[in-house]
XYZ file of C-alpha atoms in Angstrom:
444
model
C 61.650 154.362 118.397
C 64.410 156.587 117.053
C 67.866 155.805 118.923
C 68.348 159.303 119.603
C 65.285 159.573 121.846
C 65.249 156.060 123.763
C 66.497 158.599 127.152
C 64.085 156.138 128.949
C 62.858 156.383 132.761
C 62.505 152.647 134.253
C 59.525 152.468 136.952
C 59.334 149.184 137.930
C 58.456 149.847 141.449
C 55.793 152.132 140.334
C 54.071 149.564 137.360
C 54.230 146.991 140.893
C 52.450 149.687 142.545
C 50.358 150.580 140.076
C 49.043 146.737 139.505
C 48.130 146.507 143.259
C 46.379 149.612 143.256
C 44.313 148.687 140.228
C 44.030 145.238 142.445
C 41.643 146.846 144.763
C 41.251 150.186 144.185
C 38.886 150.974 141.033
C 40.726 153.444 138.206
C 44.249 152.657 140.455
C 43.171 156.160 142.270
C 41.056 157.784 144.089
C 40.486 160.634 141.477
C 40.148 159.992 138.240
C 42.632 162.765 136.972
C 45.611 160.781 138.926
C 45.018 157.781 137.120
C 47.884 156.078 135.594
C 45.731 156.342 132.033
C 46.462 159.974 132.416
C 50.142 159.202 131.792
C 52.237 157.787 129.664
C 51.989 154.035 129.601
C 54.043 152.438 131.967
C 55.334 155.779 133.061
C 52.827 156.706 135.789
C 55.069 157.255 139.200
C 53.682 156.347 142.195
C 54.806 159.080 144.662
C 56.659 158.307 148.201
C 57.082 161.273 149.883
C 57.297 165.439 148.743
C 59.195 168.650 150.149
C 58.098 172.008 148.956
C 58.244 171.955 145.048
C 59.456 168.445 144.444
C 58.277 164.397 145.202
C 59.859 161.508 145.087
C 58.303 157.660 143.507
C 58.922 154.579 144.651
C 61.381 154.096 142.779
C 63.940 156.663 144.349
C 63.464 159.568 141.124
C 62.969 162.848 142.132
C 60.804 165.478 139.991
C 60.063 169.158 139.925
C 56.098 168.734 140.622
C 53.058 171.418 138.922
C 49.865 170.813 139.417
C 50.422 169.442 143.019
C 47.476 167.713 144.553
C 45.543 168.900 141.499
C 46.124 172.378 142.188
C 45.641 172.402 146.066
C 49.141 172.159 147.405
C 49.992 176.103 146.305
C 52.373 176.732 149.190
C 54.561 173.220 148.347
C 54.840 170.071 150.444
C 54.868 169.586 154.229
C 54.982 173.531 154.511
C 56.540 174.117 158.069
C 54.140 176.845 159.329
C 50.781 174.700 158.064
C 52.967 171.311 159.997
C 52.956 173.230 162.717
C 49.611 174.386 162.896
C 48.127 170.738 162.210
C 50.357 169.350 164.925
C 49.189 171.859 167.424
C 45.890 170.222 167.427
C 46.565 166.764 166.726
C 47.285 166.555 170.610
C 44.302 168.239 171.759
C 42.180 165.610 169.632
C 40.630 166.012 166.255
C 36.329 165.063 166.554
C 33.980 165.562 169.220
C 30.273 165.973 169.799
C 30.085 169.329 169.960
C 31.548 172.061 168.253
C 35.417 173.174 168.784
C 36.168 176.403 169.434
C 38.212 176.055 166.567
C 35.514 176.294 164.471
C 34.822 179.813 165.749
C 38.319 180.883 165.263
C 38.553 179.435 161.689
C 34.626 180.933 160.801
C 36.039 184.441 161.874
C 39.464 184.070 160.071
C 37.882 183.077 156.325
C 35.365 186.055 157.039
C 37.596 188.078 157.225
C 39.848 186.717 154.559
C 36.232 186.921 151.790
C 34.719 189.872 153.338
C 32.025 189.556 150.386
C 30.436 186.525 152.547
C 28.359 186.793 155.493
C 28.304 183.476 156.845
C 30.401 179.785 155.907
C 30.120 176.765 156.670
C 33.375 173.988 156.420
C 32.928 170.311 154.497
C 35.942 168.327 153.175
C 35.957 168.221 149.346
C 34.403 171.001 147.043
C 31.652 168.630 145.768
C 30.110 168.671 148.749
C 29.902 172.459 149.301
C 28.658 173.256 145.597
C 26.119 170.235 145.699
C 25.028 172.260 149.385
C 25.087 175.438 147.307
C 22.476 174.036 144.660
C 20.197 172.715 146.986
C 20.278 176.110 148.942
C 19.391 177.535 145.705
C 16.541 175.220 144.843
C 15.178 175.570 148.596
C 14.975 179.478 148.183
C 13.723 179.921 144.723
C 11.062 176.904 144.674
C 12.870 175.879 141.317
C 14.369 172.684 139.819
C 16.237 173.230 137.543
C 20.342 174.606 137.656
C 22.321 176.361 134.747
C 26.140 175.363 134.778
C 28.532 176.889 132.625
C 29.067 174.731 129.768
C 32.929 176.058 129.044
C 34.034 174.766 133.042
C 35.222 171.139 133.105
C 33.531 170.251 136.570
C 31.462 171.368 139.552
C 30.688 168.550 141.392
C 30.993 164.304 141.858
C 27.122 164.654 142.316
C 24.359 163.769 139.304
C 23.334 166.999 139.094
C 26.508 168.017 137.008
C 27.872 164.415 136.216
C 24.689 163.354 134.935
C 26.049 165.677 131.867
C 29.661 164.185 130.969
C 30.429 161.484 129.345
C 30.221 159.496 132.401
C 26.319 159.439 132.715
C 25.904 156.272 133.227
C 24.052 155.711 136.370
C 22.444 158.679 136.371
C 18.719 158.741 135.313
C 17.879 160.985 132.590
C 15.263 162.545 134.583
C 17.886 164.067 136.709
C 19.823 165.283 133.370
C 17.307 166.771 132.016
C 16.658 169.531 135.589
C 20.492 170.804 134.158
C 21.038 172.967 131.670
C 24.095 174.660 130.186
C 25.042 178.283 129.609
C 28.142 179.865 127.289
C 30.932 181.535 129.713
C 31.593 184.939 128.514
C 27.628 185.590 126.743
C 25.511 187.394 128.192
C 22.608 187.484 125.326
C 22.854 183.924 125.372
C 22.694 183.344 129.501
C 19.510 185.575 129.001
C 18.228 183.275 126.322
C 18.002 180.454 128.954
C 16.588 182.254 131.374
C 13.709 183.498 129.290
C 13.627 180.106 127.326
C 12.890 178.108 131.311
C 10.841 181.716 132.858
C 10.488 180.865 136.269
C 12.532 177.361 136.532
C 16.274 178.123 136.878
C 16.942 178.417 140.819
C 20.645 179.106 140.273
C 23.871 179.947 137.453
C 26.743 178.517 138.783
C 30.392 179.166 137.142
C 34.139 179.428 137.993
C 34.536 183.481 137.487
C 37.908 183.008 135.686
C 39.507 180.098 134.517
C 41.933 180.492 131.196
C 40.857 183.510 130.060
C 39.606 186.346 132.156
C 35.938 187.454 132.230
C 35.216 190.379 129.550
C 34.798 193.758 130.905
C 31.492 194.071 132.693
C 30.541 189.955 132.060
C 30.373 189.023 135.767
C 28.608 192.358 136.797
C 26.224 191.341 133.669
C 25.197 187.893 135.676
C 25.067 189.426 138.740
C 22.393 191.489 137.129
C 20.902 189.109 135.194
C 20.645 186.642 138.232
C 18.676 189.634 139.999
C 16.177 190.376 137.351
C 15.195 186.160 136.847
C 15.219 185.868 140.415
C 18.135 182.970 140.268
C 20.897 182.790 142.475
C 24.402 183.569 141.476
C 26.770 180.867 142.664
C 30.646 181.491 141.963
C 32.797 178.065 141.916
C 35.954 179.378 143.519
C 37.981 176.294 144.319
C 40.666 177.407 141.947
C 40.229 181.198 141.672
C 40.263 180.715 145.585
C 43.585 182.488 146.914
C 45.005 182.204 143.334
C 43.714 185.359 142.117
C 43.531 187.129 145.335
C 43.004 185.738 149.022
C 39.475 186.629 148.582
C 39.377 184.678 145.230
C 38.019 186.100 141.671
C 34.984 188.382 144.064
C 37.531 190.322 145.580
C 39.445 190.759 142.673
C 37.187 191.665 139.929
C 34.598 192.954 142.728
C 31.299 191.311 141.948
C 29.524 189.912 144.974
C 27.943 186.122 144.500
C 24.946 184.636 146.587
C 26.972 182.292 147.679
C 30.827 181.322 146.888
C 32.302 177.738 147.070
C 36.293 177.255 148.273
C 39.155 174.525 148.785
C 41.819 173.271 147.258
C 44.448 175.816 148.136
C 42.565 176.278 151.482
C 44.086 173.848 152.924
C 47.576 173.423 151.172
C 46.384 169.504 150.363
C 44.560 169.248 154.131
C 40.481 168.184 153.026
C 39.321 171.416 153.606
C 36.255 173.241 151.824
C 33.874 175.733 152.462
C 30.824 176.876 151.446
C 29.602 181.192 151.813
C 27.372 183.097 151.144
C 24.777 185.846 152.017
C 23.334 185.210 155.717
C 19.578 185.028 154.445
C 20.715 181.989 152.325
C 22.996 180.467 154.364
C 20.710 180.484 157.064
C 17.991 178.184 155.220
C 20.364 175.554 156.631
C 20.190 176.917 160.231
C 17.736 176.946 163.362
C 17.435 180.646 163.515
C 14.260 181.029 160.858
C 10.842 179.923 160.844
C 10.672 178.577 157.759
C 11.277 174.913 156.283
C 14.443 173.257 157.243
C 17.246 172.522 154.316
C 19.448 169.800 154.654
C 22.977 171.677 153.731
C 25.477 170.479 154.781
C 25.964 168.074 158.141
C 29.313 166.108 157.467
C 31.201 163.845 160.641
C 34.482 165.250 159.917
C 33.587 168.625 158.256
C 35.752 170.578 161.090
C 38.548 168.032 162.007
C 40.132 170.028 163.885
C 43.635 170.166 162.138
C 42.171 170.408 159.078
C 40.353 173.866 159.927
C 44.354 174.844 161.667
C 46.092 174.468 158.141
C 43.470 176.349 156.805
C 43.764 179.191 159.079
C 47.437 178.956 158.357
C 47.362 178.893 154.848
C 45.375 182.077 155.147
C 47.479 183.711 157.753
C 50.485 182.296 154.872
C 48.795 184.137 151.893
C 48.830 187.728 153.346
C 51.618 187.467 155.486
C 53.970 186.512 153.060
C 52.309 187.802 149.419
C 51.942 184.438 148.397
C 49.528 185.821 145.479
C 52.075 187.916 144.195
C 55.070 185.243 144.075
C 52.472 182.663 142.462
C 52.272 184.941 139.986
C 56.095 185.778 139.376
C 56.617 182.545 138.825
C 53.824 181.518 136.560
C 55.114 184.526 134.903
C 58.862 183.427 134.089
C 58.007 179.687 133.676
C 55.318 181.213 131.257
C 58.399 183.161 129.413
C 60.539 180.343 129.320
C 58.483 178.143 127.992
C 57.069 179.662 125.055
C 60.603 180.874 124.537
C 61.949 177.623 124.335
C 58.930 176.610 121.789
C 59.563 178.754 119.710
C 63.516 178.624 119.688
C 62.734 174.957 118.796
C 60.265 176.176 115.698
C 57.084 174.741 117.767
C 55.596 177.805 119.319
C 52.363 177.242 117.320
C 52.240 173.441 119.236
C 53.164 174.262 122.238
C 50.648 176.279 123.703
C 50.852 177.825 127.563
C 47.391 179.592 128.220
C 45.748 180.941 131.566
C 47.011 183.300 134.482
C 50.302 183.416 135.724
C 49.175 181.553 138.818
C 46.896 178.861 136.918
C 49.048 177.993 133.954
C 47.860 175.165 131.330
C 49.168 174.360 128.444
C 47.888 172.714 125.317
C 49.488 170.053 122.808
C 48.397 170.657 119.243
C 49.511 168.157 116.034
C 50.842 169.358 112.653
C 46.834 170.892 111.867
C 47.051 173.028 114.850
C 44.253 170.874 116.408
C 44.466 169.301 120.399
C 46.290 165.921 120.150
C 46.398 163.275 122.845
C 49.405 162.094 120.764
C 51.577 165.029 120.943
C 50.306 165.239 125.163
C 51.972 161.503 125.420
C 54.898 162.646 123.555
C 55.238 165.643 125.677
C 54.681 164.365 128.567
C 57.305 161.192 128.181
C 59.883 164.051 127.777
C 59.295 165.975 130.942
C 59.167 163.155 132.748
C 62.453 161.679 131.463
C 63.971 164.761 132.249
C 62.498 164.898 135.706
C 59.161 167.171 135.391
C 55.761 165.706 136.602
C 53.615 168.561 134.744
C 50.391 167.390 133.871
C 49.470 170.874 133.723
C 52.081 174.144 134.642
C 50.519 175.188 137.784
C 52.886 176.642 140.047
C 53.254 176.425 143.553
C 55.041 178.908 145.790
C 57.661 176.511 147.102
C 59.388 176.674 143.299
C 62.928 178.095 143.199
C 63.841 179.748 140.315
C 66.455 177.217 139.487
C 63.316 174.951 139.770
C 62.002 176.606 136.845
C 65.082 177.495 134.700
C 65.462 173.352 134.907
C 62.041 172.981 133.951
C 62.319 174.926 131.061
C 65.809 173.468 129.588
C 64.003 169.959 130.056
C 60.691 171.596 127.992
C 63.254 172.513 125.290
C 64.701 169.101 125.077
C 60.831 168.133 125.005
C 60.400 170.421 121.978
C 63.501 169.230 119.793
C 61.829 165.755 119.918
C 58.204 166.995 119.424
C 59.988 168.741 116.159
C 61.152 165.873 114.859
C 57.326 164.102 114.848
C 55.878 167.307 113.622
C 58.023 167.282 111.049
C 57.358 163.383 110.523
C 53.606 164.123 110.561
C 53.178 161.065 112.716
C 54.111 161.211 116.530
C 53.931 157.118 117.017
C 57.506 156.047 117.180
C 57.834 158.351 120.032
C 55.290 157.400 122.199
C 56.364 153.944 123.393
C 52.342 152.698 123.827
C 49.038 153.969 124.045
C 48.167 157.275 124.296
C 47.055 159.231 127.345
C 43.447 159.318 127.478
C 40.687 162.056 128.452
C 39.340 162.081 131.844
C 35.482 162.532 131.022
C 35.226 159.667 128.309
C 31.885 157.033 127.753
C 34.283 153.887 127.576
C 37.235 152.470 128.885
């Protein structure tokens, strides 16, 4: 490796970490996009402790953290006012047979917060709402089969949607073949399907934004094309949740789904997620209807209490304080910077930051202008030396702007070395071991 570059960050606390992990824990994680194969090798920290915008590793280096909690922590580490609300109930017990009246309190408050939803009901990871959602969807429609947008990277841990990644294995083929895929963004060709399986498609399910926003009129065109089939129109909001608008991408775009699926900034990193939707559906998983009972969703620690008092918080947060608005000021100058700094350093073309303000990714591209996993090591080896864990640049709202003024000096140091392998048409002497590796892949 080239002399000049060797700035190197030592883990050794973290590769001990990381060995025990992989010891007992298969991947080294508990989801597969923290895995230290995501990384660079040997420089995957494993994380002590966090405040607000930054964590620490067990090593004793502190970084300026995106991405946090893949994209649920939006308010920053240990936030006081969601601390506070968790430890108000930890005393007064989390569990019990019956119902809390904090369950009430927390119904009413996301209710209000998504006025487009008439009823919700609380789980603890967003697979298990959106599997709940499909199965409400095949319960009212009599159909098997569910259309998924093809251009969304994931819905669910359940074989209805992983039964079509590269991770199949497992899943029968019977099960595959009951999901079928739709183009985000094309209406003819959403229309297709539906004519193509008449009668068989009980639901479309989609994020309503992701990188790019929907065209003019696309997400009133499904809700329209969802009424004339007879399907149900199911929006994915875990990450449009609160990060377009506190009622997510229906209240900001104004299209109403069936039924809506939330979490991740719900509960600023608390296992919080909810399911909503329109009362008639939602109450195919009730007592009050004389019809055949659906199994939707009946989890043991679905409203722990704390859980549903940071989520309440983090709501209470978001208007309060305009939280929206500041994720979005930020996304917006880190945004600048870095494609200023890109192209200062004669990679702007490379270097690629795409998505909303508040949802910011960014894309590593070789000297053909094509995705590189490469260039992504490289990359990422930089930020990290300098003190950046960024596997994506998703903001939270705990980010100073000094947080992001570093960040974007360290992205042009980044850049001068990413140069330097453009320019040698070969980015291996930087990257100091294998490459990072996609998430959905068929082998090891």
């Amino acid at each position: 490796m080239p002399t000049e570059d060797t700035q190197e960050l030592l883990l050794p606390r973290s590769r001990m970490a990381n060995e025990r992990l992989h010891a007992m824990i298969p991947g080294g994680a508990h989801t597969y996009a923290k895995g230290d194969d995501q990384y660079p090798e040997n420089l995957a920290p494993v994380i002590s402790h966090g405040r607000g915008a930054h964590v620490w590793d067990v090593d004793g280096n502190r970084y300026i953290e995106y991405g946090s909690g893949l994209r649920s922590v939006s308010l920053g580490h240990a936030h006081p006012r969601v601390i506070e609300a968790v430890r108000r109930e930890l005393d007064r017990g989390s569990n019990f047979v019956r119902p809390s009246i904090v369950e009430v309190d927390a119904a009413e408050r996301f209710l209000a917060t998504v006025p487009t939803a008439e009823m919700v009901k609380f789980a603890k990871n967003g697979s298990d709402a959106t599997t709940a959602a499909v199965r409400l969807a095949r319960a009212a429609t009599g159909r098997p089969r569910v259309a998924i947008c093809a251009d969304h990277p994931f819905f669910s841990t359940d074989d209805w949607f992983i039964g079509t990644t590269p991770m199949s294995a497992g899943i029968p083929a019977a099960t595959n073949e009951l999901t079928v895929t739709f183009p985000y963004g094309d209406l003819a060709a959403t229309e297709e399907l539906l004519t193509r399986y008449q009668d068989e498609v009980a639901c479309l399910i989609l994020e309503p934004a992701t990188q790019s926003e929907p065209p003019p009129g696309y997400l009133a065109g499904l809700r329209e094309l969802a009424d004339r089939h007879g399907c149900v129109l199911i929006f994915d909001e875990m990450i449009t949740g609160f990060r377009w608008s506190e009622a997510g991408a229906q209240g900001l775009f104004g299209v109403v789904p069936d039924l809506s699926t939330f979490g991740k900034a719900l509960g600023n990193g608390f296992a919080v997620s909810a399911l909503a939707g329109r009362r008639e559906l939602m109450e195919l998983g009730g007592l009050r209807h004389s019809g055949e009972r659906v199994f939707l969703l009946s989890t043991t620690h679905g409203a722990e209490t704390h859980s549903l008092a940071a989520a309440m918080a983090v709501q209470t947060t978001y208007v309060e304080e305009g939280i929206t608005a500041r994720l979005h000021a930020l996304g917006e100058r880190l945004a600048a910077g870095v494609r200023d700094a890109a192209a200062g350093m004669g990679v702007g073309d490379h270097i690629v930051v795409r998505g909303r303000a508040s949802n910011l990714v960014f894309a590593t591209l070789d000297e053909n202008r094509q995705p590189s996993q490469e260039y992504r090591t490289l990359f990422l080896r930089r930020l990290l030396a300098g003190g950046v864990l960024a596997p994506s640049f998703v903001v939270s709202s705990a980010l100073s702007d000094a947080d992001i003024d570093r960040t974007v000096d360290v992205v042009a140091q980044a850049c001068a070395v990413y140069r330097k392998a453009l320019d040698a048409a070969d980015p291996t002497p930087w990257l100091a071991g294998r490459p990072v590796k996609p998430v959905f892949r068929r082998l090891v």
